[in-house]
CSV table of N, CA and C in Angstrom, one decimal:
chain,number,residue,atom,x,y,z
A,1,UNK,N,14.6,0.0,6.2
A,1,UNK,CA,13.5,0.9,6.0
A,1,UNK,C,14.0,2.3,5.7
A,2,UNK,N,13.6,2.8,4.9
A,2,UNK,CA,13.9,4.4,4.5
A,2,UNK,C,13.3,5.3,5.4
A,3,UNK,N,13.9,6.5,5.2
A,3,UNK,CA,12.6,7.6,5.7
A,3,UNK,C,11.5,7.8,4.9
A,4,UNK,N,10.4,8.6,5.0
A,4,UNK,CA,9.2,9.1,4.6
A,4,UNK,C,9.7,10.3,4.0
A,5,UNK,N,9.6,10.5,2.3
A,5,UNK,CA,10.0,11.6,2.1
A,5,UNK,C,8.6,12.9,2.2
A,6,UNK,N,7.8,12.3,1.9
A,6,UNK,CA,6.4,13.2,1.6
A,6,UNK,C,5.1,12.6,3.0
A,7,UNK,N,5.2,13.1,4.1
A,7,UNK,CA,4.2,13.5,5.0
A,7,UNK,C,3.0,12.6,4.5
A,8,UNK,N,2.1,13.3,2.9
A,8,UNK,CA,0.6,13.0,3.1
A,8,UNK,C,1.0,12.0,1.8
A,9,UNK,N,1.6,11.0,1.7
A,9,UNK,CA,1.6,9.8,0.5
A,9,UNK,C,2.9,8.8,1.1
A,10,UNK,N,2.7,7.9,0.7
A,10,UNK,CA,3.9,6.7,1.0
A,10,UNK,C,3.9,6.0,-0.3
A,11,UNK,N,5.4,6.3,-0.8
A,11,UNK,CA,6.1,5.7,-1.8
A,11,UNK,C,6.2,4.1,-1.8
A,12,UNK,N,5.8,3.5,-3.0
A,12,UNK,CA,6.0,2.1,-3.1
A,12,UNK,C,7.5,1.9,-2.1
A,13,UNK,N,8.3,2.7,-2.3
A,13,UNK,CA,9.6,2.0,-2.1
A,13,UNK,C,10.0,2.5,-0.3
A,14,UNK,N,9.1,3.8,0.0
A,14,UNK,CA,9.5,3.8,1.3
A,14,UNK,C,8.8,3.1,2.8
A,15,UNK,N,9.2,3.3,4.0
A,15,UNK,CA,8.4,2.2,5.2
A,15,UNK,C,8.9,0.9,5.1
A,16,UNK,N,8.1,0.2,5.7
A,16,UNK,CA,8.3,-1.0,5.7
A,16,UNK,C,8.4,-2.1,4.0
A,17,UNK,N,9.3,-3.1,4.2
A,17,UNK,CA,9.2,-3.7,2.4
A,17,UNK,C,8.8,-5.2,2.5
A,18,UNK,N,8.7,-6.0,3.8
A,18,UNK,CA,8.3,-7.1,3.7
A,18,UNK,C,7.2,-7.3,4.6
A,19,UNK,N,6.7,-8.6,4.8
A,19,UNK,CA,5.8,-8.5,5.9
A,19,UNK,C,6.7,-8.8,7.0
A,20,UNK,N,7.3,-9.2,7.3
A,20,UNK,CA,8.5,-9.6,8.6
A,20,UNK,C,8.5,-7.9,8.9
A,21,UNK,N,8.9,-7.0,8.1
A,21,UNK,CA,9.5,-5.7,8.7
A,21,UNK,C,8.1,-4.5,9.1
A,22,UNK,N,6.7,-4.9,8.1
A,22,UNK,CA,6.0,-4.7,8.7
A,22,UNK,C,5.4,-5.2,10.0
A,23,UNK,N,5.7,-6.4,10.2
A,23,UNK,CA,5.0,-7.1,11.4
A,23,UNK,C,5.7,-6.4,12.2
A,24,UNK,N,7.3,-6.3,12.3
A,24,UNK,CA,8.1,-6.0,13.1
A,24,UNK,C,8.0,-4.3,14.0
A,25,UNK,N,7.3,-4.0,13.1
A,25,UNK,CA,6.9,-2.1,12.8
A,25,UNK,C,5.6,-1.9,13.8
A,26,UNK,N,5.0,-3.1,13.5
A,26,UNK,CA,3.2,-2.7,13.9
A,26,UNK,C,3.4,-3.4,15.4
A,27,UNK,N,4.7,-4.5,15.5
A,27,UNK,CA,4.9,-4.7,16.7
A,27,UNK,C,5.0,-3.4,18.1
A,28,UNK,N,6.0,-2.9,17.5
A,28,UNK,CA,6.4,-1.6,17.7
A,28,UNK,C,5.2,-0.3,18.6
A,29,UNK,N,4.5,-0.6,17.2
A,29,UNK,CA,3.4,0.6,17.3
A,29,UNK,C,2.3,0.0,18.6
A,30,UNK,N,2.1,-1.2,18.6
A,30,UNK,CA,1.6,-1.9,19.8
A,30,UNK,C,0.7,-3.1,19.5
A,31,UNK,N,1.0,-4.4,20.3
A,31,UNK,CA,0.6,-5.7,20.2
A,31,UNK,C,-0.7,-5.9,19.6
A,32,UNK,N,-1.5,-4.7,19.9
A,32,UNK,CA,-3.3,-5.5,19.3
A,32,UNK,C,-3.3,-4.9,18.1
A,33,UNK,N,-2.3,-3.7,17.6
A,33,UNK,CA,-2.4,-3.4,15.9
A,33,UNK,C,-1.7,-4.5,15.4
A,34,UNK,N,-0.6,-5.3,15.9
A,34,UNK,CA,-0.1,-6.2,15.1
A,34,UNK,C,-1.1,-7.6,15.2
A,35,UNK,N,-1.7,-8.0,16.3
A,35,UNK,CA,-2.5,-9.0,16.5
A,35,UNK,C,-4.1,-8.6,15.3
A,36,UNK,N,-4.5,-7.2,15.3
A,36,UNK,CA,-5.8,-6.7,14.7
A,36,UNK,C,-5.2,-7.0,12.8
A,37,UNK,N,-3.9,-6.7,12.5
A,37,UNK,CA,-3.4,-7.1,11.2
A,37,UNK,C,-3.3,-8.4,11.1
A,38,UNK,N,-2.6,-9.3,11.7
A,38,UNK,CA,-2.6,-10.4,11.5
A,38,UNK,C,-4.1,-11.2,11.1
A,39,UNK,N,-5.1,-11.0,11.9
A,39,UNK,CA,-6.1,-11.3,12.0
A,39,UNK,C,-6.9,-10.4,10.8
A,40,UNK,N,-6.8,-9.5,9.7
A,40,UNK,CA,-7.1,-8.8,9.1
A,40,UNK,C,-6.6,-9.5,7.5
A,41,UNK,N,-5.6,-9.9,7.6
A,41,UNK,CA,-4.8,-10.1,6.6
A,41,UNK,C,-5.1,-11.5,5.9
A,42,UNK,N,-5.6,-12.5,7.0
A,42,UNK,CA,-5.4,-13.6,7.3
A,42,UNK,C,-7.4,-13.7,6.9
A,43,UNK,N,-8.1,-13.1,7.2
A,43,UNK,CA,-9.5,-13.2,6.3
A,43,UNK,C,-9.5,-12.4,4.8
A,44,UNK,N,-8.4,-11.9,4.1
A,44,UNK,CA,-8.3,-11.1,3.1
A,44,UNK,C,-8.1,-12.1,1.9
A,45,UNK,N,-9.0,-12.1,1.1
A,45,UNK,CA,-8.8,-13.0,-0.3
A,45,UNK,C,-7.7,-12.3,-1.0
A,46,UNK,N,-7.3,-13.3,-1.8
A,46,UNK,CA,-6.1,-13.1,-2.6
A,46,UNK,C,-6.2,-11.6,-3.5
A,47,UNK,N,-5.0,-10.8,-3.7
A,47,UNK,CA,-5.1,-10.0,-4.3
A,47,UNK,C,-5.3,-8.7,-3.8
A,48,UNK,N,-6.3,-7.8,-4.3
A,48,UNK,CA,-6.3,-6.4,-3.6
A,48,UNK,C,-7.4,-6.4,-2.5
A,49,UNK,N,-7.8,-7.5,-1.6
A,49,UNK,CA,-8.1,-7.3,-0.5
A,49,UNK,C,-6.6,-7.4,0.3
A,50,UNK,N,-5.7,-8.1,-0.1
A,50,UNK,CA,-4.9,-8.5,0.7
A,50,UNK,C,-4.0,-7.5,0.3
A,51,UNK,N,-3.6,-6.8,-0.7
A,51,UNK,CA,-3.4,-5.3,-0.9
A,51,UNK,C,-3.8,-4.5,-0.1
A,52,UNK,N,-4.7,-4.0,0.0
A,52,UNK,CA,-6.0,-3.2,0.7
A,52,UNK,C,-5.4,-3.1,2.3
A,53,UNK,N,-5.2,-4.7,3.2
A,53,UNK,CA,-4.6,-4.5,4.3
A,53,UNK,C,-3.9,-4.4,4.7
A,54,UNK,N,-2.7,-4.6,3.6
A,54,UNK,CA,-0.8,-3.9,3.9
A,54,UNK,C,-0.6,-2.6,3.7
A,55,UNK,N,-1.5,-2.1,2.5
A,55,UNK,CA,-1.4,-0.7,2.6
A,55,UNK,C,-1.7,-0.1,3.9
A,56,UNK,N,-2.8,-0.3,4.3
A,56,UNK,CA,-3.6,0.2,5.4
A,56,UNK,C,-2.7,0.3,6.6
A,57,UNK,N,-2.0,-1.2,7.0
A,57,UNK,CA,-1.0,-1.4,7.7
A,57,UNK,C,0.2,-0.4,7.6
A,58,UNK,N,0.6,0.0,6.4
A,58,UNK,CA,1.9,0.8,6.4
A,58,UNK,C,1.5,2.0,6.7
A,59,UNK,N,0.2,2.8,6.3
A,59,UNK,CA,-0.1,3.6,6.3
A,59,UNK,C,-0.1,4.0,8.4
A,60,UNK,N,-0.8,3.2,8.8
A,60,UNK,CA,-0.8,3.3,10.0
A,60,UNK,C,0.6,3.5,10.9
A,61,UNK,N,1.9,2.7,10.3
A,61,UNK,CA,3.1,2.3,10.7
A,61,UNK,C,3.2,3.8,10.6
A,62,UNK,N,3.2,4.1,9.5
A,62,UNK,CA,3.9,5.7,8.9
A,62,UNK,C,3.4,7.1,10.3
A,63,UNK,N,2.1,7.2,10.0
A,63,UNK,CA,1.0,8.0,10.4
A,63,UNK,C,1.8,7.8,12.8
A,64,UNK,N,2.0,6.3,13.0
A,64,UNK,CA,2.4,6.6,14.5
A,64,UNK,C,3.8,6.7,15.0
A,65,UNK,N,4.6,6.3,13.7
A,65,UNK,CA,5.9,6.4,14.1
A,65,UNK,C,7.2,7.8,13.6
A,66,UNK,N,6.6,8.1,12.5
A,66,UNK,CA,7.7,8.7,11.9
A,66,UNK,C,7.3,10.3,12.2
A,67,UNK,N,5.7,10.7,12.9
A,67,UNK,CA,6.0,12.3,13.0
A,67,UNK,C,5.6,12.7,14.3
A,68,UNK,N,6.7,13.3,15.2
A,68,UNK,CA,5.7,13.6,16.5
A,68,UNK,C,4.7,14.0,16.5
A,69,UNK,N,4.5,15.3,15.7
A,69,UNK,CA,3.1,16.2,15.5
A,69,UNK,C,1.8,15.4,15.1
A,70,UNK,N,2.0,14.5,14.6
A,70,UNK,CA,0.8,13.3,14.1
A,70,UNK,C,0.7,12.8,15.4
A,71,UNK,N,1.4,12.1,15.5
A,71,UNK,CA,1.2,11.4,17.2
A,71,UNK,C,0.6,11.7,17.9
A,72,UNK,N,1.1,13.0,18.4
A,72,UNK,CA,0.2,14.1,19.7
A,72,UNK,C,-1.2,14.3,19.1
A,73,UNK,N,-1.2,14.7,17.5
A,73,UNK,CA,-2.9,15.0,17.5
A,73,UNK,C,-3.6,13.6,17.2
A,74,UNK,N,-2.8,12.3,17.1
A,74,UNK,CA,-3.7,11.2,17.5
A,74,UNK,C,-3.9,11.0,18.8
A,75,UNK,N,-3.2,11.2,19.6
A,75,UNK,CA,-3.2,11.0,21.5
A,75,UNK,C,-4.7,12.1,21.5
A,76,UNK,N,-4.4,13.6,21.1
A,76,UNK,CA,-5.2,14.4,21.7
A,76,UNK,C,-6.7,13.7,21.0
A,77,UNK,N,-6.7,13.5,20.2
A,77,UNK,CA,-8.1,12.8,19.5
A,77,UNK,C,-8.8,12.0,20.3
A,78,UNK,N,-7.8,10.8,20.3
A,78,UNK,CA,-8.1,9.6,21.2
A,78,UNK,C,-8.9,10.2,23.0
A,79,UNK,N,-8.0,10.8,23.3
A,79,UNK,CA,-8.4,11.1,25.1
A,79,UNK,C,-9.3,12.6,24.6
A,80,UNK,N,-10.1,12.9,23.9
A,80,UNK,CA,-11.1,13.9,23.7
A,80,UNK,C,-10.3,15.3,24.1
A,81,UNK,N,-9.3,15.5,23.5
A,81,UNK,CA,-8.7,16.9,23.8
A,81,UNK,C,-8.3,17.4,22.0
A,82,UNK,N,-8.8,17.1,21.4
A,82,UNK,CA,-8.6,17.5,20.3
A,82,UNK,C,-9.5,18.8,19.7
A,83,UNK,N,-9.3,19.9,19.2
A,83,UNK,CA,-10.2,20.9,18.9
A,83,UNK,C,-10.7,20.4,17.4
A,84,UNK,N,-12.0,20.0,17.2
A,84,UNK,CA,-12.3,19.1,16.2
A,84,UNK,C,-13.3,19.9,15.1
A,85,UNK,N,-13.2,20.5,14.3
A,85,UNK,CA,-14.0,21.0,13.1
A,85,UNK,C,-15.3,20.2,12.3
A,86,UNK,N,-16.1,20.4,12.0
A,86,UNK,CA,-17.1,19.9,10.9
A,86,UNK,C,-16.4,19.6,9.6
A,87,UNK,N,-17.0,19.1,8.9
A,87,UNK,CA,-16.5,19.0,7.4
A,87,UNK,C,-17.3,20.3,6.5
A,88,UNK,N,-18.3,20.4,6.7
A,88,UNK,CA,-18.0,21.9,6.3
A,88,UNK,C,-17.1,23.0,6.6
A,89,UNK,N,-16.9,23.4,8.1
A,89,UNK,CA,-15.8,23.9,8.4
A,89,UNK,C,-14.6,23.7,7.3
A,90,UNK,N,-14.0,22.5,7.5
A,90,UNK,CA,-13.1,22.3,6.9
A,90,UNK,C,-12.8,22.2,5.3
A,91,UNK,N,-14.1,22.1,4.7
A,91,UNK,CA,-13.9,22.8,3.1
A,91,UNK,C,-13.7,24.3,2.7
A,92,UNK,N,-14.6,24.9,4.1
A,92,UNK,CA,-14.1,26.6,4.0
A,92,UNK,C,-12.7,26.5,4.0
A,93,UNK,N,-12.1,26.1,5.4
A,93,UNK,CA,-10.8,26.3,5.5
A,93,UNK,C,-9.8,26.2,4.0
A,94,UNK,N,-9.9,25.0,3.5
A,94,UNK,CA,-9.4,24.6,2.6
A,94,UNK,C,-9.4,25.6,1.1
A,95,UNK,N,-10.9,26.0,0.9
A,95,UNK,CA,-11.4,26.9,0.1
A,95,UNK,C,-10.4,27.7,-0.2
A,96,UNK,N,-10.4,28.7,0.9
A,96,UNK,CA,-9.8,29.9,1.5
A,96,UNK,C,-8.4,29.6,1.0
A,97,UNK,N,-7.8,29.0,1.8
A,97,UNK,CA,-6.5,28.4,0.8
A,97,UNK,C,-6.3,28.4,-0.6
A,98,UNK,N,-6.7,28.2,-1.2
A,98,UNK,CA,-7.5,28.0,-2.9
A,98,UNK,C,-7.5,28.8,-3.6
A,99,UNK,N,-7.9,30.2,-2.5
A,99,UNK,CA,-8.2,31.7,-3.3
A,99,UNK,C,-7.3,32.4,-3.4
């Protein structure tokens, strides 16, 4: 498995490259993400549903393992310590940036 070069996208070629190394990954990340994929994967019709749930899976792999700071603001989210904005809020924010 490679590193993650870009934070907010995952490269066809980086993370996990087979299902063995994703199973192995989501093992990792904890038994009922790998049991919740397996069971995800496994009602997925052929093609880009079954696309649809490897992405999602890597995406997940990526997002718990490779950045501390992700991590902690999923912990703080999860256990209600997270300082949480609107979606309005957050297109100001973004705006602002913009200008």
């Amino acid at each position: 498995m490679s590193a993650y070069a870009n934070p907010y996208r995952i490269e066809p070629d980086e993370g996990p490259q087979t299902l063995a190394e994703l199973r192995a990954a989501l093992a990792v990340v904890g038994s009922a993400e790998l049991a919740a994929f397996d069971a995800r994967l496994d009602a997925a019709r052929f093609g880009r549903e079954q696309t649809a749930v490897i992405t999602q899976a890597r995406h997940l792999v990526a997002l718990r393992t490779r950045r501390a700071d992700v991590a902690e603001a999923v912990r703080a989210s999860v256990a209600g310590e997270a300082d949480l904005i609107g979606v309005d809020d957050l297109w100001a924010e973004l705006d602002k940036g913009a200008a």
